[in-house]
Short mmCIF file of C-alpha atoms in Angstrom, two decimals:
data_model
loop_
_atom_site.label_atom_id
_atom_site.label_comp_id
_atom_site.label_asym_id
_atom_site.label_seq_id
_atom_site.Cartn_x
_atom_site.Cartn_y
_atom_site.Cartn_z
CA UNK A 19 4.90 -29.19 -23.53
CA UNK A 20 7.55 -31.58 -22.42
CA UNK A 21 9.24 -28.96 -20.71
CA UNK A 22 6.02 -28.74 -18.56
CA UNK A 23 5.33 -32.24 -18.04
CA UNK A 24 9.18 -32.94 -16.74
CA UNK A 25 8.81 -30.06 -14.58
CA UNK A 26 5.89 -31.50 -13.04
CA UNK A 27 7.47 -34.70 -12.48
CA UNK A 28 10.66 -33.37 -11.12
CA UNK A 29 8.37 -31.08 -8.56
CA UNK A 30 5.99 -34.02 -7.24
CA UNK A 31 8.94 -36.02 -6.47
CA UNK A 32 10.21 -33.12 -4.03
CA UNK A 33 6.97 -32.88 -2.90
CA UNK A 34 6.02 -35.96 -1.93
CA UNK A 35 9.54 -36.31 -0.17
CA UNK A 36 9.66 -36.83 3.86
CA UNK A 37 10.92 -35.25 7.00
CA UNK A 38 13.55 -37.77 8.23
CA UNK A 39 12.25 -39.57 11.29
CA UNK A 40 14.74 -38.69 13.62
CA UNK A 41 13.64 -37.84 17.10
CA UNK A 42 14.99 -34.53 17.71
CA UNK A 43 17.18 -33.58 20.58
CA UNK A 44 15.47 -31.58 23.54
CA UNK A 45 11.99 -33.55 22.57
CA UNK A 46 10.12 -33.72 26.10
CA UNK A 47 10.26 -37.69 26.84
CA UNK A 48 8.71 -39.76 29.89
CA UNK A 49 9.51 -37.69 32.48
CA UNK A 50 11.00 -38.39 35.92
CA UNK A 51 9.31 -37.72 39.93
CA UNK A 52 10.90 -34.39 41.04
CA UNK A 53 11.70 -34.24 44.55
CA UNK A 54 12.69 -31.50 46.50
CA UNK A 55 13.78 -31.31 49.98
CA UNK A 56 13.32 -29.03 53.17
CA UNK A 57 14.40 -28.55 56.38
CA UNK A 58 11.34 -29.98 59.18
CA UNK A 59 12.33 -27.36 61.46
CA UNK A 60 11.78 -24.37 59.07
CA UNK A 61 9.59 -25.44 56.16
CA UNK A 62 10.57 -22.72 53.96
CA UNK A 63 14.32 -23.59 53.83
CA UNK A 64 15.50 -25.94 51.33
CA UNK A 65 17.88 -28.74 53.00
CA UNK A 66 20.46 -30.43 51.09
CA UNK A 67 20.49 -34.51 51.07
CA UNK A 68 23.82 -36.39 52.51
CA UNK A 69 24.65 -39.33 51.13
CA UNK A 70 21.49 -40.26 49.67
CA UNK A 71 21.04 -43.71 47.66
CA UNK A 72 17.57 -44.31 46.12
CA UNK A 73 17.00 -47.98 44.99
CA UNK A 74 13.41 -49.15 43.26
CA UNK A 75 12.59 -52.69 44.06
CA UNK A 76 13.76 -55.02 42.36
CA UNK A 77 16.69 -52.68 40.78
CA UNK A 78 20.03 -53.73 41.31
CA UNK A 79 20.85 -49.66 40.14
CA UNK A 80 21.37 -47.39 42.72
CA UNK A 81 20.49 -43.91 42.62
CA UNK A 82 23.29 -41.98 44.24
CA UNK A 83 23.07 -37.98 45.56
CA UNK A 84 25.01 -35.63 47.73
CA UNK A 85 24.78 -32.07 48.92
CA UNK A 86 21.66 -31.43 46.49
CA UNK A 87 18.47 -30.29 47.65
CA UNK A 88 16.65 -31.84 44.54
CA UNK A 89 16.56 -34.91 43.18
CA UNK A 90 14.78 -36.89 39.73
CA UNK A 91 13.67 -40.68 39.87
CA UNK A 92 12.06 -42.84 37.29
CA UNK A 93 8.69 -44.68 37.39
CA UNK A 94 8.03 -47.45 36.03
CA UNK A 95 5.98 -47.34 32.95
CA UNK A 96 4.55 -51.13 33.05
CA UNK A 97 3.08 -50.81 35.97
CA UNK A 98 1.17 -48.15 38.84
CA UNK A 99 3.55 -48.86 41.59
CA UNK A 100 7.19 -47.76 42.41
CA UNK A 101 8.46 -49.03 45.39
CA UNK A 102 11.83 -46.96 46.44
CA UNK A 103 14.17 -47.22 49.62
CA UNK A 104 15.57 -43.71 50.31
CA UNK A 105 19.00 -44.56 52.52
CA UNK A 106 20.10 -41.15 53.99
CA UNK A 107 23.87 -41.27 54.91
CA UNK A 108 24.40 -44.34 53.03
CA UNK A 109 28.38 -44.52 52.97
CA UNK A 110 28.60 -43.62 56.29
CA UNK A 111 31.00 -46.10 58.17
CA UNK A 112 28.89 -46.26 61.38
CA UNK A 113 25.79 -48.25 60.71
CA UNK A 114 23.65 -46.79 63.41
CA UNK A 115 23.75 -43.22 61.59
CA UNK A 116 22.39 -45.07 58.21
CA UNK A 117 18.67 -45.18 58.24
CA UNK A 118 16.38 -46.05 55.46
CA UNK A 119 12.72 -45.28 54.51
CA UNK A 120 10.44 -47.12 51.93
CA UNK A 121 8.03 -44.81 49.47
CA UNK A 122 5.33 -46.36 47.92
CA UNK A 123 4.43 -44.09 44.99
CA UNK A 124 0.77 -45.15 43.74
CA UNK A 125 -0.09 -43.33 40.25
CA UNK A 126 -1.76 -44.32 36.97
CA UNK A 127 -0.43 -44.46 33.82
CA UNK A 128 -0.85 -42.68 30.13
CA UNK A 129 1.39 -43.32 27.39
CA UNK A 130 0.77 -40.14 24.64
CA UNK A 131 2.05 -39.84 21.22
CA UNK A 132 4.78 -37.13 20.35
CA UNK A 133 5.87 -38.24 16.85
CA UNK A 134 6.34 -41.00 14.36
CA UNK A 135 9.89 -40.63 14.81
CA UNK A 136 9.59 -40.44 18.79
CA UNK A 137 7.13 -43.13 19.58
CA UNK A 138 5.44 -42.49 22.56
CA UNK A 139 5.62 -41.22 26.17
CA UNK A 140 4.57 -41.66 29.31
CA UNK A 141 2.90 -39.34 31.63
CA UNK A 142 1.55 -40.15 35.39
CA UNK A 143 -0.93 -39.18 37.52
CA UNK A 144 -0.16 -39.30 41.40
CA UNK A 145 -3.22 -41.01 43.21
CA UNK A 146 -5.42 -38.31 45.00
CA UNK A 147 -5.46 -41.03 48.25
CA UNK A 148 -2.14 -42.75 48.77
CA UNK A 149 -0.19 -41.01 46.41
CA UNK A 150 2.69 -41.83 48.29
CA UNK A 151 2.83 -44.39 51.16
CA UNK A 152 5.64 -44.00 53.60
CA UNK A 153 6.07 -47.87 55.37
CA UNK A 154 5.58 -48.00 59.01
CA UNK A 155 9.22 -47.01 60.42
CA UNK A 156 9.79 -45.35 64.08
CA UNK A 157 12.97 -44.34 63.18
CA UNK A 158 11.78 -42.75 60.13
CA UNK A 159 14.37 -40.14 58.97
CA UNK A 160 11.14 -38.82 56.52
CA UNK A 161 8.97 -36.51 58.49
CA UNK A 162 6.53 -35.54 56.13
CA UNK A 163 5.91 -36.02 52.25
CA UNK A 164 3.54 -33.10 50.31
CA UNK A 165 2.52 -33.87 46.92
CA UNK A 166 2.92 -30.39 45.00
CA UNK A 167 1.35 -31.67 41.71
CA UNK A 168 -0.45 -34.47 41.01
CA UNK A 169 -0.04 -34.84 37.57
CA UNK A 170 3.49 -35.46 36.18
CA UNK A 171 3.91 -34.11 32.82
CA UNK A 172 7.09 -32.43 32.87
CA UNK A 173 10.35 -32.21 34.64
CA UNK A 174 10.27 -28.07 34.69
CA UNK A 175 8.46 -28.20 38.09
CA UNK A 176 8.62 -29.80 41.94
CA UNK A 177 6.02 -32.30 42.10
CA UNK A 178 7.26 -33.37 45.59
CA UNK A 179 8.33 -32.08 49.15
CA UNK A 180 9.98 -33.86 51.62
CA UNK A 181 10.58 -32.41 54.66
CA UNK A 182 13.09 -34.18 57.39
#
């Protein structure tokens, strides 16, 4: 009878034993804005960036990209406005080449649980009107912006084309 009782114990304390909380590696986190870009003259060809910086307001970090034709920003999670200056040819030496464009990225916010160990995440959804806002600018170097999905859940898919 003791023999049973001990085992009983010993077996309940494995039992009632946890999972660590670690937050495992690969776990799908807040994701970033995908952004790919294409060529305004043929809107079927992919065009690489030059020298692009990407700053959000108030962000002293810059962003920095070159000879990619997609790109992956953050937005912030406090509130349902990003504000980012895209700077095509940034380093380049003569100023007049450098041009800059200001994207106002309008979206709501949802912040879903994953795990006790993970905490929570935050997903966005692009506004159907003004999703993105691009600032009055003749010598915009932006032609056009299409939203490709509206709701950001993921980075595994474009949810932006911008065509210059």
């Amino acid at each position: 009878m003791k023999i049973i009782i001990v085992s009983i114990l010993i077996a309940n304390c494995f039992w009632s034993c946890e999972k660590d909380d670690i937050c495992e590696a690969g776990t799908p986190t807040t994701p970033n804005l995908i952004i790919e870009f294409y060529d305004n003259l043929n809107a079927g060809t992919k065009k690489e960036v030059t020298n692009l910086n990407v700053v959000a307001e108030g962000s002293i970090a810059i962003l920095k990209f070159n000879g990619v034709s997609k790109i992956q920003i953050p937005l912030k999670t406090s509130i349902d406005l990003s504000q980012f200056k895209f700077t095509l040819n940034a380093t380049d030496p003569v100023t007049s080449i450098t041009n800059e464009d200001i994207l106002n990225i309008n979206y709501t916010r949802e912040n879903v649980y994953i795990s006790r160990a993970c905490g929570f995440k935050t997903v966005f959804k692009l506004n159907e009107s003004g999703g993105i806002v691009q600032a009055t600018d003749p010598n915009k170097w932006i032609k056009e912006i299409v939203i490709q999905k509206y709701n950001i859940l993921n980075e595994n898919e474009i949810h932006v084309k911008i065509f210059f």
